[in-house]
mmCIF file of C-alpha atoms and ligand atoms in Angstrom:
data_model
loop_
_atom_site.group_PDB
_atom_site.id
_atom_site.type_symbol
_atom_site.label_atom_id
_atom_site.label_comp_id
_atom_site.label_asym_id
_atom_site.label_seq_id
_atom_site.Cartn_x
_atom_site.Cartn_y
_atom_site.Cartn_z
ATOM 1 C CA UNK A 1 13.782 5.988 48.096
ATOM 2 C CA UNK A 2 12.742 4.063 45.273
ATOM 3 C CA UNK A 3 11.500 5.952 42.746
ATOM 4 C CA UNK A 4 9.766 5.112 39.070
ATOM 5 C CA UNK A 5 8.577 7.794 36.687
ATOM 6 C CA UNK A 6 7.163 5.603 33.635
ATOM 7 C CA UNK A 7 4.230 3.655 33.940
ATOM 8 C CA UNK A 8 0.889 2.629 32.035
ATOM 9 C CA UNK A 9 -2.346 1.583 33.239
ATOM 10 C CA UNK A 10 -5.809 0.672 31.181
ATOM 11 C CA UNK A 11 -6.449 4.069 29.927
ATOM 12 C CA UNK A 12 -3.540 3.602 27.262
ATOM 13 C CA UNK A 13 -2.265 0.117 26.471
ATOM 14 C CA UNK A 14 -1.107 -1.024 30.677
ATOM 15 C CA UNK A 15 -3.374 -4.045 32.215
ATOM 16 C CA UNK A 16 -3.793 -2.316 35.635
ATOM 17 C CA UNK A 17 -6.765 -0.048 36.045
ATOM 18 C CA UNK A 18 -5.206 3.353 37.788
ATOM 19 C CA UNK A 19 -6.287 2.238 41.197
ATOM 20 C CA UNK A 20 -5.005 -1.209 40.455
ATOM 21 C CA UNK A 21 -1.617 0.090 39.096
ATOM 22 C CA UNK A 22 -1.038 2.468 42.441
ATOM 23 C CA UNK A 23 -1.673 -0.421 44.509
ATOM 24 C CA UNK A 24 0.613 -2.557 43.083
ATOM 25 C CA UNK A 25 3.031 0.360 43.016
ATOM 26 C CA UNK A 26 2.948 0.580 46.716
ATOM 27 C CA UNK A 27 2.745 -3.350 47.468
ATOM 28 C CA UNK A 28 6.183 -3.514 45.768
ATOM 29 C CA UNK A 29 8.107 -0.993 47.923
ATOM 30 C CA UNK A 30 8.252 1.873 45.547
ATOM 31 C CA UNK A 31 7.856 5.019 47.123
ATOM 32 C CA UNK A 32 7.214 7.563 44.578
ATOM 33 C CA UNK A 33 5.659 6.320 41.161
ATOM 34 C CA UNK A 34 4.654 8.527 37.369
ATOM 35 C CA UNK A 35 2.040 7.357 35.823
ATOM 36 C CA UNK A 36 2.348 8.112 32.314
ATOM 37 C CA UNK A 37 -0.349 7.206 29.789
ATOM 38 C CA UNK A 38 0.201 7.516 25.906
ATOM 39 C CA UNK A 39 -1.772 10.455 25.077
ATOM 40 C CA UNK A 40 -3.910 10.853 27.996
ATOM 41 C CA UNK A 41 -4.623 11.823 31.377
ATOM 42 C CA UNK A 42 -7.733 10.208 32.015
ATOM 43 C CA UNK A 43 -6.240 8.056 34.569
ATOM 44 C CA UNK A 44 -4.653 10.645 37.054
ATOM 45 C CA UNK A 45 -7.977 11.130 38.978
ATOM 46 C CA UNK A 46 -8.194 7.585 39.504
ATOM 47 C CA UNK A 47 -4.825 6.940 40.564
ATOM 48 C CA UNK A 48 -5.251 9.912 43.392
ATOM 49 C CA UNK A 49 -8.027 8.869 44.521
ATOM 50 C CA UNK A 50 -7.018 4.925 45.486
ATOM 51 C CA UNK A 51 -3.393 6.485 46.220
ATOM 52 C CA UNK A 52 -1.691 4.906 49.253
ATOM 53 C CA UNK A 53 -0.362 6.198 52.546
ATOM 54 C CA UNK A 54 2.759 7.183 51.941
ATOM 55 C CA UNK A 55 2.939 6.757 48.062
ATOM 56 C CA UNK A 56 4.057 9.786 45.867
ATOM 57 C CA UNK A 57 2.263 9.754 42.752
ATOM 58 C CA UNK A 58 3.666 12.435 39.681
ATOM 59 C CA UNK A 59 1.087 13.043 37.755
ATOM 60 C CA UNK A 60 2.437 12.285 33.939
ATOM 61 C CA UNK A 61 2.106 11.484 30.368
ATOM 62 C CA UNK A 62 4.067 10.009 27.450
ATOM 63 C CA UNK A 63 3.373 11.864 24.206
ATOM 64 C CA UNK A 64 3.314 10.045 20.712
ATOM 65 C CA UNK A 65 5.997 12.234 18.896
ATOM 66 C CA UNK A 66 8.127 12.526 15.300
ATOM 67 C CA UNK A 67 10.879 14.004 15.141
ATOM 68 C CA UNK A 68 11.457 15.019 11.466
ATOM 69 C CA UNK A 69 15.340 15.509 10.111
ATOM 70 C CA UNK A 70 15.773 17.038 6.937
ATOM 71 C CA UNK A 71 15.006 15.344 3.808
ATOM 72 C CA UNK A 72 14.402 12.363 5.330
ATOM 73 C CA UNK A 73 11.761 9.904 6.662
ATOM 74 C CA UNK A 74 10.306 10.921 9.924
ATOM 75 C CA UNK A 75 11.875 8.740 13.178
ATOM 76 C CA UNK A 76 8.830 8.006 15.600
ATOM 77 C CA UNK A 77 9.843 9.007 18.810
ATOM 78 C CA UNK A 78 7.950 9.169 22.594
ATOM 79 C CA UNK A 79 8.076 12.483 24.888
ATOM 80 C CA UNK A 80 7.760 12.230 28.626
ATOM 81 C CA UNK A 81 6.077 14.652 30.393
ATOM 82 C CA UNK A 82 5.355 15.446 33.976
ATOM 83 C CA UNK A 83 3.831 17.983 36.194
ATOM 84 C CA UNK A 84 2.525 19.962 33.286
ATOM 85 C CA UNK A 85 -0.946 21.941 34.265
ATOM 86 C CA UNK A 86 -3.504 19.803 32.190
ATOM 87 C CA UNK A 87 -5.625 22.661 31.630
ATOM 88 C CA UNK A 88 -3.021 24.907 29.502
ATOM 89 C CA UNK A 89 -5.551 25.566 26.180
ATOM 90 C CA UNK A 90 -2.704 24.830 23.516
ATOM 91 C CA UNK A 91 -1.409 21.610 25.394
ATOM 92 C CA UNK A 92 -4.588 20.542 25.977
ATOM 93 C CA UNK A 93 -6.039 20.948 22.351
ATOM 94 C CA UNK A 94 -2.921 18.996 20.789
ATOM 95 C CA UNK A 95 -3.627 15.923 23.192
ATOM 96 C CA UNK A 96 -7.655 16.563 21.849
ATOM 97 C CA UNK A 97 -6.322 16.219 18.225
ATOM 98 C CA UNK A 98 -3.744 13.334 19.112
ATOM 99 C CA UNK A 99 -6.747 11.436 20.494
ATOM 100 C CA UNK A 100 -8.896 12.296 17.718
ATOM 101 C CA UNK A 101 -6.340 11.047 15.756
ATOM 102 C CA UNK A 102 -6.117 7.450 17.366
ATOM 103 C CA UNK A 103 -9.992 6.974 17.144
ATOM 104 C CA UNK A 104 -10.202 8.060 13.105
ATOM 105 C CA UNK A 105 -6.754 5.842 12.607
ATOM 106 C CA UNK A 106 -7.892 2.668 14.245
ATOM 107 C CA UNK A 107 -11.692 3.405 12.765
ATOM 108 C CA UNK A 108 -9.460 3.151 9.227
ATOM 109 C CA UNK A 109 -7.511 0.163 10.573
ATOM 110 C CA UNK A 110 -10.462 -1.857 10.995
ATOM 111 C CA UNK A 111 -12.375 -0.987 7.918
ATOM 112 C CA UNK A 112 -9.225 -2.385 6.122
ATOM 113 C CA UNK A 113 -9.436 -5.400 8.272
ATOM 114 C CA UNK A 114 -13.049 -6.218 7.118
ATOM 115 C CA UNK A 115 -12.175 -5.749 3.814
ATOM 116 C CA UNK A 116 -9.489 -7.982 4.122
ATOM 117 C CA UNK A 117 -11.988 -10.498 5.654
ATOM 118 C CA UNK A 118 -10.824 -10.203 8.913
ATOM 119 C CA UNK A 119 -14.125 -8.570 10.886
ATOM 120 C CA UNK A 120 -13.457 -7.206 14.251
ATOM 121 C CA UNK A 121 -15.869 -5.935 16.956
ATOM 122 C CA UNK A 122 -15.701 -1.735 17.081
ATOM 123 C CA UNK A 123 -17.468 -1.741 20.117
ATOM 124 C CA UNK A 124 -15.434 -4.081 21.728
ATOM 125 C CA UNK A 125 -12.552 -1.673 20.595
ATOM 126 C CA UNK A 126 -14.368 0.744 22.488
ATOM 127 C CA UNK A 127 -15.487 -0.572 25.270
ATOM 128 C CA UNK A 128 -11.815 -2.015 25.562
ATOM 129 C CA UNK A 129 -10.466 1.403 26.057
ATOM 130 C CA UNK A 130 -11.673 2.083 29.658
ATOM 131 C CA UNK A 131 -12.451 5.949 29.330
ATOM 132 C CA UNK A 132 -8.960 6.603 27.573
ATOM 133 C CA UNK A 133 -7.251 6.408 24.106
ATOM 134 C CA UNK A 134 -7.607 3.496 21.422
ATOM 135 C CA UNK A 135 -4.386 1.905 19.867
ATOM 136 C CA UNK A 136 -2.725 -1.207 18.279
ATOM 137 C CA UNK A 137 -3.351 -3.377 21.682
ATOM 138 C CA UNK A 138 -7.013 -2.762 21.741
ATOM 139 C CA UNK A 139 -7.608 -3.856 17.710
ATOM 140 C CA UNK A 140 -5.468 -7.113 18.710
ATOM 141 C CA UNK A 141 -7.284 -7.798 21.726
ATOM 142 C CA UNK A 142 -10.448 -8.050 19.446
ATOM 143 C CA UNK A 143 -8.367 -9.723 16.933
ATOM 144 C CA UNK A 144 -7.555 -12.417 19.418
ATOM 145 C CA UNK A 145 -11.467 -12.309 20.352
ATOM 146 C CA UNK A 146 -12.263 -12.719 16.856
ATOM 147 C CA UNK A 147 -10.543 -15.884 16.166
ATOM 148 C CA UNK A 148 -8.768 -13.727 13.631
ATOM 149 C CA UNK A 149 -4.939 -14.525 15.341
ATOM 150 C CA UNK A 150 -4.092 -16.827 18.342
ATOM 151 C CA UNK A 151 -2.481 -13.979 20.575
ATOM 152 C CA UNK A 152 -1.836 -10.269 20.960
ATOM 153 C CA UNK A 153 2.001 -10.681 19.832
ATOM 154 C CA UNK A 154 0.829 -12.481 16.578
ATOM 155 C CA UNK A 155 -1.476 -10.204 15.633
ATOM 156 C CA UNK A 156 1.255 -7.344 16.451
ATOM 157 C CA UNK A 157 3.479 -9.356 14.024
ATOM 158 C CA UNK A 158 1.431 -10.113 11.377
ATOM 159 C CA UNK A 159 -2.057 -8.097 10.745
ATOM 160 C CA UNK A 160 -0.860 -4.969 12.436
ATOM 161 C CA UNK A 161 2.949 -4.758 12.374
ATOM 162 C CA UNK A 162 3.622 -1.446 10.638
ATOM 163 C CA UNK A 163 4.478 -3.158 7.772
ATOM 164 C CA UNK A 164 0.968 -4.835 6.918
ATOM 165 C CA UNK A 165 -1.060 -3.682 4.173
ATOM 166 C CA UNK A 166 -3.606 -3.058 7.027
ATOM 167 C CA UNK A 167 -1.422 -0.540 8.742
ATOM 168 C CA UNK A 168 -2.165 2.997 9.555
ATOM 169 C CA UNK A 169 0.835 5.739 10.467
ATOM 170 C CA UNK A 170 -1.215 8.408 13.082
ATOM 171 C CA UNK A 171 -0.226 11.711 12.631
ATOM 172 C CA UNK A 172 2.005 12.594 15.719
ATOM 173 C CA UNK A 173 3.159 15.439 17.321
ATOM 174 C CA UNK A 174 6.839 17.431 15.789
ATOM 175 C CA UNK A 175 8.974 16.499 19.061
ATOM 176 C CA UNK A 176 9.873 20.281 18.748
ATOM 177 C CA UNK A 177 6.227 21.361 18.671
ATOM 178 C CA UNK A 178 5.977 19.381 21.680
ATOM 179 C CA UNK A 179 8.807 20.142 23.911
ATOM 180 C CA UNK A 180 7.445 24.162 23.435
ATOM 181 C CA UNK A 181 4.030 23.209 24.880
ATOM 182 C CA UNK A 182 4.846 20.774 27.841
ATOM 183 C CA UNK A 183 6.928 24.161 28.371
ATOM 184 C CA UNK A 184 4.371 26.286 28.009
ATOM 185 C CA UNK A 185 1.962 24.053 30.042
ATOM 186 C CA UNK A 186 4.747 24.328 32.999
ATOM 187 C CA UNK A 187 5.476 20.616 32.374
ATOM 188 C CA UNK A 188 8.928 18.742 32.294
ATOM 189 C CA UNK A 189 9.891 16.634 29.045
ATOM 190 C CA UNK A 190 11.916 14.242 28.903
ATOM 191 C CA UNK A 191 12.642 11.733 26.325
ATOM 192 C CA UNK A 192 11.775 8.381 26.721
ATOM 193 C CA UNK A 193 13.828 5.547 25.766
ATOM 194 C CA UNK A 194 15.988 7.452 23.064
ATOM 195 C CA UNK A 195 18.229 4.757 21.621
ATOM 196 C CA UNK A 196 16.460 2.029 22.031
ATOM 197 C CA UNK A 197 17.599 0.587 19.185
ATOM 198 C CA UNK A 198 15.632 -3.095 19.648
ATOM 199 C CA UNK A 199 12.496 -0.786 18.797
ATOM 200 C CA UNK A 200 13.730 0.626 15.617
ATOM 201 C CA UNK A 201 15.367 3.131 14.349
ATOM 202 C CA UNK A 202 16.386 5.817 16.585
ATOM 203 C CA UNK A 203 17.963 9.798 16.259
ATOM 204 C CA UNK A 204 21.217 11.049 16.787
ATOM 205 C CA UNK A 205 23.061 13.203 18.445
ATOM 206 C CA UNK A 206 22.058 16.454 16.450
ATOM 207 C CA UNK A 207 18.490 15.482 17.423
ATOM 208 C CA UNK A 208 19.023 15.030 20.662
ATOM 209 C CA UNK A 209 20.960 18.542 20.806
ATOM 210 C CA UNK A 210 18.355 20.718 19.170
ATOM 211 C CA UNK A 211 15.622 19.105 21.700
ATOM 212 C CA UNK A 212 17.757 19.930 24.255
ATOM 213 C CA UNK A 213 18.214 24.061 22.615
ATOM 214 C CA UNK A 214 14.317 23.476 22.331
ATOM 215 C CA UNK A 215 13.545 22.970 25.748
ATOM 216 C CA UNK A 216 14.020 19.526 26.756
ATOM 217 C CA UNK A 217 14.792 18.910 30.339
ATOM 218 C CA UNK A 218 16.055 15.254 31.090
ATOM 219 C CA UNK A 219 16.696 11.759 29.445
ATOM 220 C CA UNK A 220 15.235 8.651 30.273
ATOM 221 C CA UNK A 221 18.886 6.312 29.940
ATOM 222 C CA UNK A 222 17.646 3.565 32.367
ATOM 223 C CA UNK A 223 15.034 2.024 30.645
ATOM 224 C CA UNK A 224 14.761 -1.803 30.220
ATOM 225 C CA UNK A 225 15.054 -1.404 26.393
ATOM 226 C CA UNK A 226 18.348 0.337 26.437
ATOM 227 C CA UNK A 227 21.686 -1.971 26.203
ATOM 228 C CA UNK A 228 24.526 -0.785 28.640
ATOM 229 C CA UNK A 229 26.042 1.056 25.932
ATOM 230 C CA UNK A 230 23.065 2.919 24.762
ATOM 231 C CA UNK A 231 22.544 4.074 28.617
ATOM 232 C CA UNK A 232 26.689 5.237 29.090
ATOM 233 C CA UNK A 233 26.069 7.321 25.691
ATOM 234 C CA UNK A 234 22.920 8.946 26.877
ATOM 235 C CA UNK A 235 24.466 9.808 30.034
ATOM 236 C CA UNK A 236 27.455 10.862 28.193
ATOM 237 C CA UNK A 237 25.148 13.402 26.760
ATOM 238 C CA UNK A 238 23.119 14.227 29.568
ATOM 239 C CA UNK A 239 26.562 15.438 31.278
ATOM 240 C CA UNK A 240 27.129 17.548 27.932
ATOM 241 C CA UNK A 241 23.850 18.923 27.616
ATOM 242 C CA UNK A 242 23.285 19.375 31.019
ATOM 243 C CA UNK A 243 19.966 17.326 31.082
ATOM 244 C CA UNK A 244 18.345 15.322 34.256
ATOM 245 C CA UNK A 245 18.840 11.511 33.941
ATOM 246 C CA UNK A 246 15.805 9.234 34.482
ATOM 247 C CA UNK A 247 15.228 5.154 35.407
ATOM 248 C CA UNK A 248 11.971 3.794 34.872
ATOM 249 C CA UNK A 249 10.500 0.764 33.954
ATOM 250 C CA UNK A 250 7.911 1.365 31.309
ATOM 251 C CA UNK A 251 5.813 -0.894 33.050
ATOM 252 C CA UNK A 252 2.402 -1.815 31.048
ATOM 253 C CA UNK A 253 0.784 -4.867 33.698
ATOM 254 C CA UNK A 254 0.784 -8.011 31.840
ATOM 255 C CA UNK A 255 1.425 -6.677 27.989
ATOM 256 C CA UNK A 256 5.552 -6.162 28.678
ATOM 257 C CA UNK A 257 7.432 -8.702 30.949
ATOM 258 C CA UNK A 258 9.079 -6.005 32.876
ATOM 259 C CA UNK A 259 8.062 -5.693 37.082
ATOM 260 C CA UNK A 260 7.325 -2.216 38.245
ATOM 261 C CA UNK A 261 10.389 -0.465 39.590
ATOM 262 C CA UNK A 262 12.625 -2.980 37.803
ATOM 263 C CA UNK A 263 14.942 0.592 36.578
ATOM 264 C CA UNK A 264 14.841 3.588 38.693
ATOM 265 C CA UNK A 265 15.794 7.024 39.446
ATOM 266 C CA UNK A 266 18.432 8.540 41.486
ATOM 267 C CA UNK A 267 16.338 10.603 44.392
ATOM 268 C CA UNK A 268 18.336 14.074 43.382
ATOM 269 C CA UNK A 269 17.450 13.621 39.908
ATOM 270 C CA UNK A 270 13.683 13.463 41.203
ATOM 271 C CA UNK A 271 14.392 16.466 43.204
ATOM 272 C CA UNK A 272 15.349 18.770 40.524
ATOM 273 C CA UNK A 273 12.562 17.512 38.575
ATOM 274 C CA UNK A 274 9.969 18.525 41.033
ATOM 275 C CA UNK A 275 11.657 21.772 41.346
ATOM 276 C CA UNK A 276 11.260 22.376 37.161
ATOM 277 C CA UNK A 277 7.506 21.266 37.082
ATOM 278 C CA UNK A 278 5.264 23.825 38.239
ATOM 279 C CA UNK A 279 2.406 23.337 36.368
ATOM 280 C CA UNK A 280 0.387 21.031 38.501
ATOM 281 C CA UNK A 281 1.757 19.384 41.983
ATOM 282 C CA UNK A 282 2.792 15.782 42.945
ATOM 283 C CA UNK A 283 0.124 13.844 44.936
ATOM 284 C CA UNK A 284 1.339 13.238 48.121
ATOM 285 C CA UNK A 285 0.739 12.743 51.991
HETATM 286 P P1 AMP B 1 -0.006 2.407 18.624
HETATM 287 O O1 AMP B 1 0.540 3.532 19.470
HETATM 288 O O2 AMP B 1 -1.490 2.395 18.583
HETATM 289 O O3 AMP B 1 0.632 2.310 17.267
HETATM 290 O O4 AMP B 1 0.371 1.049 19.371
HETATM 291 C C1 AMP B 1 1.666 0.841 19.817
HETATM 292 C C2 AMP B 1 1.615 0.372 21.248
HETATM 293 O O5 AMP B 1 1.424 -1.027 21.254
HETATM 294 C C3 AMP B 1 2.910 0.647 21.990
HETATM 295 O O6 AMP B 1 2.680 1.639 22.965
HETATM 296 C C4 AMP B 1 3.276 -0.649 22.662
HETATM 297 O O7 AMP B 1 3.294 -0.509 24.074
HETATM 298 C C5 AMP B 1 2.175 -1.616 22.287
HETATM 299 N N1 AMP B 1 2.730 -2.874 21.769
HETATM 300 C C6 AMP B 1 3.683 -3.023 20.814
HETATM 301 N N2 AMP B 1 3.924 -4.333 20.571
HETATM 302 C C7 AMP B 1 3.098 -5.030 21.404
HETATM 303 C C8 AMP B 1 2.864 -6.422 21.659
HETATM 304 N N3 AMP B 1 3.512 -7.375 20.973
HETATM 305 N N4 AMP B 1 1.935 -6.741 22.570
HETATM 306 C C9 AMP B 1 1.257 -5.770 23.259
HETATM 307 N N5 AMP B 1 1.430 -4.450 23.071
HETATM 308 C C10 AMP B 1 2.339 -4.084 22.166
HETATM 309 FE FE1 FE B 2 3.028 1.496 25.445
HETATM 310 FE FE1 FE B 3 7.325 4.678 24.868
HETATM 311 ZN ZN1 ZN B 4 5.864 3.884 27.792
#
């Protein structure tokens, strides 16, 4: 069984469209696959209905989190979720606001960028986006269209590294906050990439604890951005906390290097995850 529970397609910042994605899934011998989407599940319908034979598919998102320790700045952090019933009102109305939130951010993004003399294309921006949320990728893409920077990765280095006077912070979700309602929605959180320290700055162990006492579920420790130690501490805490463990890829088409199913997840760990999530089913034969 090869099995990987992180993936994005064209409805956040992935390449693939959702059929595309659970294609390619297939083609490269996995046999159960998550697709998880910043912020949205716009692109679960799609992947269902151009699922193959004999493919799982978990239905998923990855939530745009902070988590906020005391008298200090808040640490940006990203909240798997799977299996959660996408109809629970509270869950659903934080996602509405989170995507509201993307729009009016990247809408003040770009004004700053025309004042700054660098004009960019809003309905490009939109038209990018492929019925799901807007971010960082799709205001470089029309950078790069706009003659503005030479590539994606420049303009992510220059014009809209978080650092740039034309940056934007979104308002995310208190991990906390969101832990509860992927609860309450029946879901399974788990969080994503937690010491992935080439990313920036991460939490500690007193984070990870009271997520845990809030209602977290698993941690992702293979991920691609994780160094070996990173992964033996998270899985050091994993066995404390008594959390699932989780391998994925965080595969995004042709914006990350990383294959699909290049990290995966240990088929027992996948079954107690199924056996937690009861508020919508897997796709499957
Ligand atoms: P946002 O959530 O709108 O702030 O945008 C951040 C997203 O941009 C992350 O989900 C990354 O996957 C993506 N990203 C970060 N750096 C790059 C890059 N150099 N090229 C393409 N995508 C990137
Ligand atoms: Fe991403
Ligand atoms: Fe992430
Ligand atoms: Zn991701």
């Amino acid at each position: 069984m090869r099995i990987d529970l992180h993936t994005h397609s064209s409805v956040s910042d992935g390449t693939d469209a959702p059929a595309a994605l659970v294609a390619v899934a297939r083609a490269s011998g996995l046999d159960v696959v998550a697709l998880t989407d910043h912020d949205t599940t716009a692109g679960w319908a799609a992947a269902e209905a151009a699922r193959p034979k004999g493919l799982t598919l978990i239905p998923g998102m990855e939530m745009s989190c902070r988590w906020l320790p005391p008298g200090e700045r808040p640490v940006s952090v990203h909240l798997l979720a799977y299996l959660f019933d996408p109809r629970h009102p509270g869950f659903a109305a934080e996602r509405a606001r989170l995507r509201e939130e993307r729009l009016s951010r990247a809408e003040r993004i770009v004004d700053a960028l025309e004042v700054g003399g660098h004009r960019v294309s809003w309905q490009q921006i939109v038209a990018d986006r492929d019925g799901g949320v807007v971010g960082r990728p799709h205001i470089a893409r029309a950078l790069v269209a706009a003659g503005a920077v030479d590539s994606v990765d420049h303009a992510f280095a220059t014009l809209l590294h978080h650092s740039s006077p034309f940056y934007v912070a979104k308002a995310d979700t208190d991990v906390l906050t969101a832990i509860a309602l992927v609860r309450a929605a029946g879901g399974v959180p788990v969080f994503a990439h937690g010491l992935a320290t080439k990313r920036g700055r991460v939490v500690g162990d007193d984070a990870i604890a009271a997520m845990a006492a809030a209602g977290l579920l698993g941690l992702e420790v293979d991920h691609p951005d994780h160094r070996p130690d990173e992964r033996a501490h998270l899985r050091g805490l994993a066995e404390d906390l008594g959390l699932l463990v989780t391998g994925s890829s965080d595969y995004h088409g042709d914006n990350k290097a990383t294959a699909i199913g290049a990290e995966v997840t240990a088929p027992e760990q996948l079954e107690a995850l199924l056996v937690a999530g009861t508020g919508s089913a897997p796709y499957q034969d």
